[in-house]
PDB file of C-alpha atoms in Angstrom:
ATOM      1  CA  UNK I1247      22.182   7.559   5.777  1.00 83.00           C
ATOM      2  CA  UNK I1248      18.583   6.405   5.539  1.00 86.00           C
ATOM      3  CA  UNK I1249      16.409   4.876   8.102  1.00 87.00           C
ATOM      4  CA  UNK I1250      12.775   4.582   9.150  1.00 86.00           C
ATOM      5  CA  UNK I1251      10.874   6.512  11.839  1.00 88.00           C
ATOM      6  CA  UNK I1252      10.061   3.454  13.549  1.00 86.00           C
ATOM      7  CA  UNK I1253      13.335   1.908  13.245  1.00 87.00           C
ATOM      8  CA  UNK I1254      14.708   5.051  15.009  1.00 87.00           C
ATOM      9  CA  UNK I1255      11.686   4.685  17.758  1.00 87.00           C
ATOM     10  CA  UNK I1256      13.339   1.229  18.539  1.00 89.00           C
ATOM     11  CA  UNK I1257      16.091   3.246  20.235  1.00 87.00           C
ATOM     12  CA  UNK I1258      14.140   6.731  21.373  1.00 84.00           C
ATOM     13  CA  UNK I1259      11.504   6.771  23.751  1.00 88.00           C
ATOM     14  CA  UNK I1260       9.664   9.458  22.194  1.00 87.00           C
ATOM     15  CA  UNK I1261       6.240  10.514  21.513  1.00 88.00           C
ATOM     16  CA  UNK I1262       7.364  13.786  19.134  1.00 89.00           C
ATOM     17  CA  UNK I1263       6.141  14.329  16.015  1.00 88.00           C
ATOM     18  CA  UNK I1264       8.484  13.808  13.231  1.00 88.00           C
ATOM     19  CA  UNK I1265       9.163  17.695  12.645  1.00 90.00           C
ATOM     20  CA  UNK I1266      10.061  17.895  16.372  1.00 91.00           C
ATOM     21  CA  UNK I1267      12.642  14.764  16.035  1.00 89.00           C
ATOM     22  CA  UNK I1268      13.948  16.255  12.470  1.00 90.00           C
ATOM     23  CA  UNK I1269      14.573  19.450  14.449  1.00 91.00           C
ATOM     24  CA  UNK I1270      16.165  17.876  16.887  1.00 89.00           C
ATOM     25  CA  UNK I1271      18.277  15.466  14.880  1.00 86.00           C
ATOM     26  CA  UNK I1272      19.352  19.260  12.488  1.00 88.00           C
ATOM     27  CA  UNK I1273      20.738  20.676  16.511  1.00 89.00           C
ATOM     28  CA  UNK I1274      22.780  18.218  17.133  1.00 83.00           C
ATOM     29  CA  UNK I1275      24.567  18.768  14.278  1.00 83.00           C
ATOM     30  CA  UNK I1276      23.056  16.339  10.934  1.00 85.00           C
ATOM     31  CA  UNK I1277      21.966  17.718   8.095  1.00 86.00           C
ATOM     32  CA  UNK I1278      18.445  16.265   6.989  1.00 89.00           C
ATOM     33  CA  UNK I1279      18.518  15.499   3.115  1.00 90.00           C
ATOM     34  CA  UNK I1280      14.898  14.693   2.809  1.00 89.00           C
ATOM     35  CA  UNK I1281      11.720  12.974   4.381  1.00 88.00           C
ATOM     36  CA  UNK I1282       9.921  10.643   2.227  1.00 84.00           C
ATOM     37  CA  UNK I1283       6.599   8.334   2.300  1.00 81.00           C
ATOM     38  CA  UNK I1284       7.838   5.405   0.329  1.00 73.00           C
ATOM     39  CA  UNK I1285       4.446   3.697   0.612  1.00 73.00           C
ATOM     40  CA  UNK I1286       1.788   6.601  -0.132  1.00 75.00           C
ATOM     41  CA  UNK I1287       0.946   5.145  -3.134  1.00 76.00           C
ATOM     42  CA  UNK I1288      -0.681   2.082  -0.964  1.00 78.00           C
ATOM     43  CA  UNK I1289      -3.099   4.502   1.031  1.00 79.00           C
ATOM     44  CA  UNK I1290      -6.077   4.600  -1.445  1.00 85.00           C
ATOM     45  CA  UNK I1291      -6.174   0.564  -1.362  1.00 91.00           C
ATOM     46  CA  UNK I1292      -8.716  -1.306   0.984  1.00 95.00           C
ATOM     47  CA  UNK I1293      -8.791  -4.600   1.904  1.00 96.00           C
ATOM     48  CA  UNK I1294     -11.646  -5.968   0.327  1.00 97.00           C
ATOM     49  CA  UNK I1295     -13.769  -9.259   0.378  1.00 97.00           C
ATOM     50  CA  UNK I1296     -15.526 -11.126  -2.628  1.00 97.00           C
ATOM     51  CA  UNK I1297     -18.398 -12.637  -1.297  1.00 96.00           C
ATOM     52  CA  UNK I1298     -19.569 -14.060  -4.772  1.00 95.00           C
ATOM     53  CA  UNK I1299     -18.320 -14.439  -8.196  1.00 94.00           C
ATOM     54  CA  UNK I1300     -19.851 -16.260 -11.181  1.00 94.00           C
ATOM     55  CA  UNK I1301     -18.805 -16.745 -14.600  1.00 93.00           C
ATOM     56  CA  UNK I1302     -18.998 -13.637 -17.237  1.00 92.00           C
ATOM     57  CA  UNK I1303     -21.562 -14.309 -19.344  1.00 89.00           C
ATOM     58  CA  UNK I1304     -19.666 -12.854 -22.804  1.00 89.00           C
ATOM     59  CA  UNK I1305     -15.909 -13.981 -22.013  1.00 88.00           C
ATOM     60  CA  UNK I1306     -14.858 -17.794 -20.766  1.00 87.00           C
ATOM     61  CA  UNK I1307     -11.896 -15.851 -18.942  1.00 91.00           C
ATOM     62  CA  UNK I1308     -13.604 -13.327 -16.975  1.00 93.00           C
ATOM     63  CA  UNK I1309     -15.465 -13.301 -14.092  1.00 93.00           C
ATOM     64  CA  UNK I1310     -18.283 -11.179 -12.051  1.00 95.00           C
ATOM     65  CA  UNK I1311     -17.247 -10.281  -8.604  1.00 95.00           C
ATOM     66  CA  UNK I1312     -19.416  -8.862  -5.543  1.00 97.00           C
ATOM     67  CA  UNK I1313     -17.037  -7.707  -3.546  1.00 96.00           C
ATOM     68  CA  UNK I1314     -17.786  -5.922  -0.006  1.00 96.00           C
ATOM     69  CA  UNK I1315     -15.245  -2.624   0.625  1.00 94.00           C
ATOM     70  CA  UNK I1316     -16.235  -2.873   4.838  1.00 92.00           C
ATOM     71  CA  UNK I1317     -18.891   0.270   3.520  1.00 93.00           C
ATOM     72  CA  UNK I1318     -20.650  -0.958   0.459  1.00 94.00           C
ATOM     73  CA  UNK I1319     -20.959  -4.151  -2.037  1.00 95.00           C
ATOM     74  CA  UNK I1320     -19.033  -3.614  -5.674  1.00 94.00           C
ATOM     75  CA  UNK I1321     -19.145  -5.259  -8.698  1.00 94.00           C
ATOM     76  CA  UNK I1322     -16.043  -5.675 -10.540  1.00 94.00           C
ATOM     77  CA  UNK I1323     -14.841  -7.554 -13.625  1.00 94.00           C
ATOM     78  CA  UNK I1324     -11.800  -9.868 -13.117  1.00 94.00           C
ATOM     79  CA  UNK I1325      -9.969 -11.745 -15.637  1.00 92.00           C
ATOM     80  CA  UNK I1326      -7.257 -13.227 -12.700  1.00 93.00           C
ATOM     81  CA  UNK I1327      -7.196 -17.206 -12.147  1.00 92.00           C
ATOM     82  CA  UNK I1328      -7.631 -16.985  -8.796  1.00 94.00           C
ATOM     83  CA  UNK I1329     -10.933 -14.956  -8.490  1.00 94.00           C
ATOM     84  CA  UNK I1330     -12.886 -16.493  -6.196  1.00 94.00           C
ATOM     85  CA  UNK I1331     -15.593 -16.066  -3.828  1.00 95.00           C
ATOM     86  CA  UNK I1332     -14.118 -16.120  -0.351  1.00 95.00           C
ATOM     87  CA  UNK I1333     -10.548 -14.532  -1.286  1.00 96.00           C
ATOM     88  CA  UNK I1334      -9.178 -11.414   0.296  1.00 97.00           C
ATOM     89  CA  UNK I1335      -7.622  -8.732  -1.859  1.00 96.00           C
ATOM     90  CA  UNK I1336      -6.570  -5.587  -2.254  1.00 95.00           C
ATOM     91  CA  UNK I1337      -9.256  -3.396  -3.703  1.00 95.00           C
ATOM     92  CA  UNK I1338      -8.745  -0.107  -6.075  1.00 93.00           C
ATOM     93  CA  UNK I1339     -11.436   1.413  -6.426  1.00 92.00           C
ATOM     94  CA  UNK I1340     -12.818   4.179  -9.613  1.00 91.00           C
ATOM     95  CA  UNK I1341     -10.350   7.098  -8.960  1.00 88.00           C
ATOM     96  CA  UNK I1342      -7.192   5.028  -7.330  1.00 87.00           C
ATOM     97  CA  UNK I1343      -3.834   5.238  -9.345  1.00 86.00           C
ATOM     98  CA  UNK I1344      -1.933   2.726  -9.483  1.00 85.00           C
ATOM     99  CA  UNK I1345       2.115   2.765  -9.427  1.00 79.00           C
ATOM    100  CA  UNK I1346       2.866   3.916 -13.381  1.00 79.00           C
ATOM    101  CA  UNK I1347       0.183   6.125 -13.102  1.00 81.00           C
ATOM    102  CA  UNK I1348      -2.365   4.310 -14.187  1.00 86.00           C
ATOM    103  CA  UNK I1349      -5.623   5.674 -12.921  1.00 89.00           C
ATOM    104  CA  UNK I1350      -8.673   3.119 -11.860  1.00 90.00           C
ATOM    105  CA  UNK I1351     -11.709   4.065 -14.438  1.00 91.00           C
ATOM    106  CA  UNK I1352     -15.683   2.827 -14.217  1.00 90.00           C
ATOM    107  CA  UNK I1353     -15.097   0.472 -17.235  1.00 87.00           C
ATOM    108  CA  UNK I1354     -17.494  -1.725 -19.155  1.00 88.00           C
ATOM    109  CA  UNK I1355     -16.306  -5.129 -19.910  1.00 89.00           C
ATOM    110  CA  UNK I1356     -17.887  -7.204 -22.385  1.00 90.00           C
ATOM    111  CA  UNK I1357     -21.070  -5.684 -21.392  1.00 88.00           C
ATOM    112  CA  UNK I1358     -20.608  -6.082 -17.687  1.00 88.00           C
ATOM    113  CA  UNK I1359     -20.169  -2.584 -16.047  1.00 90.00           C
ATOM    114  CA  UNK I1360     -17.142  -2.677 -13.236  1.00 92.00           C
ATOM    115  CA  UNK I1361     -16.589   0.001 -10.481  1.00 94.00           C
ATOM    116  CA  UNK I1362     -13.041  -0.587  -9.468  1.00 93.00           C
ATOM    117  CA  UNK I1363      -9.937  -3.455  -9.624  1.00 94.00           C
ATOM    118  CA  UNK I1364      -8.426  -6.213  -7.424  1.00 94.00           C
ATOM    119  CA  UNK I1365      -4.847  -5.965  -7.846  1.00 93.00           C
ATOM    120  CA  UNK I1366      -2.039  -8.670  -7.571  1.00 92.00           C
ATOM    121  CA  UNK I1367       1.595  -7.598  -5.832  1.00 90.00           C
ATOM    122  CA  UNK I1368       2.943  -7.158  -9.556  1.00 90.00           C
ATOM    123  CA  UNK I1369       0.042  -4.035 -10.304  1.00 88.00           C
ATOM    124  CA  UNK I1370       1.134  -2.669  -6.569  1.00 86.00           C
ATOM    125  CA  UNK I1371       4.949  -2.804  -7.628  1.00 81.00           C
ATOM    126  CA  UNK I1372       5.459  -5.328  -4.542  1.00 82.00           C
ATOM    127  CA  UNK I1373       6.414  -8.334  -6.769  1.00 84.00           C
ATOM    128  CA  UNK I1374       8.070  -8.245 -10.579  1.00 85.00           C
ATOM    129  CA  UNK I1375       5.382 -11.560 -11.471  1.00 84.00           C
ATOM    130  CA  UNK I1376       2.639 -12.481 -10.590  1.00 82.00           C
ATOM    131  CA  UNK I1377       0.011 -15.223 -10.613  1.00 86.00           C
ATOM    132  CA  UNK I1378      -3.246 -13.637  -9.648  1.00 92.00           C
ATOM    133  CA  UNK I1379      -4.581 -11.909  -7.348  1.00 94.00           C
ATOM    134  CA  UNK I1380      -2.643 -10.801  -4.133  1.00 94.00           C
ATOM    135  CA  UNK I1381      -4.257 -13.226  -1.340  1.00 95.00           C
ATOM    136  CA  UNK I1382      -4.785 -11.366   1.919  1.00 95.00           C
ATOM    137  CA  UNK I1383      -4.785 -13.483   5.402  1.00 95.00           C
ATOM    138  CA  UNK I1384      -8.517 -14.553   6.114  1.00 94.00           C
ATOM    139  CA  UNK I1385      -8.243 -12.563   9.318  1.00 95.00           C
ATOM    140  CA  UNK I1386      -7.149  -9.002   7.143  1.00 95.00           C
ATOM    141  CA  UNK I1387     -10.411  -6.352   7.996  1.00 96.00           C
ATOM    142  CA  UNK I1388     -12.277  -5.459   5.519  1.00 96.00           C
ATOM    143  CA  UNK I1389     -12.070  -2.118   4.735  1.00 94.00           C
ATOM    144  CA  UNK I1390      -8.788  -1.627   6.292  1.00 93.00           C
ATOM    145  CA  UNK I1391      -6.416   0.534   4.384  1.00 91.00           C
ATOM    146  CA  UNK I1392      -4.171  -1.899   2.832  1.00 91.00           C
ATOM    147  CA  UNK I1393      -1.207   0.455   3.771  1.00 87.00           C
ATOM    148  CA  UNK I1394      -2.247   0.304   7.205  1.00 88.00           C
ATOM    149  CA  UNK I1395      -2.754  -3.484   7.288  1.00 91.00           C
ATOM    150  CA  UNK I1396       0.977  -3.925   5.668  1.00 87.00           C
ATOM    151  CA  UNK I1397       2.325  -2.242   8.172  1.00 82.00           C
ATOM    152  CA  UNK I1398       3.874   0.539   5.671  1.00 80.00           C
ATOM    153  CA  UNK I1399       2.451   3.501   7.568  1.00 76.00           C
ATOM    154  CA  UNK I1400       6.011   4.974   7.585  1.00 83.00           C
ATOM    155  CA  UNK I1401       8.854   7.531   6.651  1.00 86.00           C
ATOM    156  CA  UNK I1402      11.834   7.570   5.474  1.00 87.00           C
ATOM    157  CA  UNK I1403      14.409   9.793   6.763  1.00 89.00           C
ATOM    158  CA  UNK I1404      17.569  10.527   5.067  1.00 90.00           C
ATOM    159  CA  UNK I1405      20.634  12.781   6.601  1.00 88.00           C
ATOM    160  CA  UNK I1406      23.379  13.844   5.331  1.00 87.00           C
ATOM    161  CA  UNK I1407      26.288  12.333   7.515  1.00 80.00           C
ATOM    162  CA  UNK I1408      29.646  14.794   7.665  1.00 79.00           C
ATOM    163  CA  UNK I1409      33.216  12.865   8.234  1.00 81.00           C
ATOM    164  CA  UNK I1410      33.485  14.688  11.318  1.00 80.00           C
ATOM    165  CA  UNK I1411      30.604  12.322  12.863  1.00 78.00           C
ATOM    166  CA  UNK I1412      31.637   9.072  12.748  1.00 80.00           C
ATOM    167  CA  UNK I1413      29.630   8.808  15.615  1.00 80.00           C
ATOM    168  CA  UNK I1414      26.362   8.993  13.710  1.00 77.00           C
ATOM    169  CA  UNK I1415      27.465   5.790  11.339  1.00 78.00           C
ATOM    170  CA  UNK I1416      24.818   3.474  13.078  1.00 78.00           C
ATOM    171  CA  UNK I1417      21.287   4.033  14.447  1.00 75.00           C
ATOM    172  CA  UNK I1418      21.986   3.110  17.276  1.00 74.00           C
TER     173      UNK I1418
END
């Protein structure tokens, strides 16, 4: 059976760490198949904020993007329709990897240097298509882990149940 930390917290007033509550669930008699962190790959992402973009001047599809990380302004190259000044997205920046591992490079674009990439819920694996760019909520901080603004900050437990604990087929 798998279920979420939190999910569990819904029904146990606890403030134990998650080793103390796997140790605890192992007493009482389940065996713990694994812990995972389903949405690690979303910590290196920040909500980010393009405060201007203009038209590439090499490529009629491309556009020139300040965009402010909460820390520093970035320029990056974006070829999505919905590039805009004003837009909320989530930002990877030189060094990120994105799911497929696909790792975030300085890149030169038509002659236009970028230092990172805004990313639409298809790049994130959160969507199979995609439009453009993933629009964040005009309230999302800037500079917010975008893992931390999803709410994903989470883990996955999984234990083994026996037939002898039928009582153990629900969280509750």
């Amino acid at each position: 059976m798998k279920f979420t930390l939190s999910w569990l917290k819904d029904y146990l007033d606890t403030d134990k760490s998650l080793e103390k509550i796997c140790d605890r669930l192992t007493a009482i008699g389940l065996e713990l198949e694994g812990l995972e962190d389903p949405a690690a790959t979303f910590a290196p992402f920040k909500v980010a904020y393009v405060e201007s973009a203009e038209q590439h001047p090499d490529a009629d599809r491309l556009r020139v993007l300040m965009v402010n990380t909460g820390k520093e302004t970035l320029q990056v190259v974006c070829g999505a329709p919905n590039a805009r000044a004003g837009l909320k997205a989530p930002l990877a920046r030189v060094g990120a990897k994105l799911p497929g591992d696909f790792k975030i490079k300085k890149a030169k674009l038509r002659g236009v240097e970028s230092f990172g990439m805004l990313c639409a819920e298809q790049e994130l694996g959160l969507s199979e298509e995609s439009a453009g760019l993933m629009e964040l909520a005009t309230d999302a901080p800037v500079g917010t882990s975008l893992r931390e603004y999803l709410g994903l900050d989470d883990q996955l437990i999984e234990v083994d149940l026996k037939p002898n604990r039928a009582d153990c087929l629900s969280i509750r």
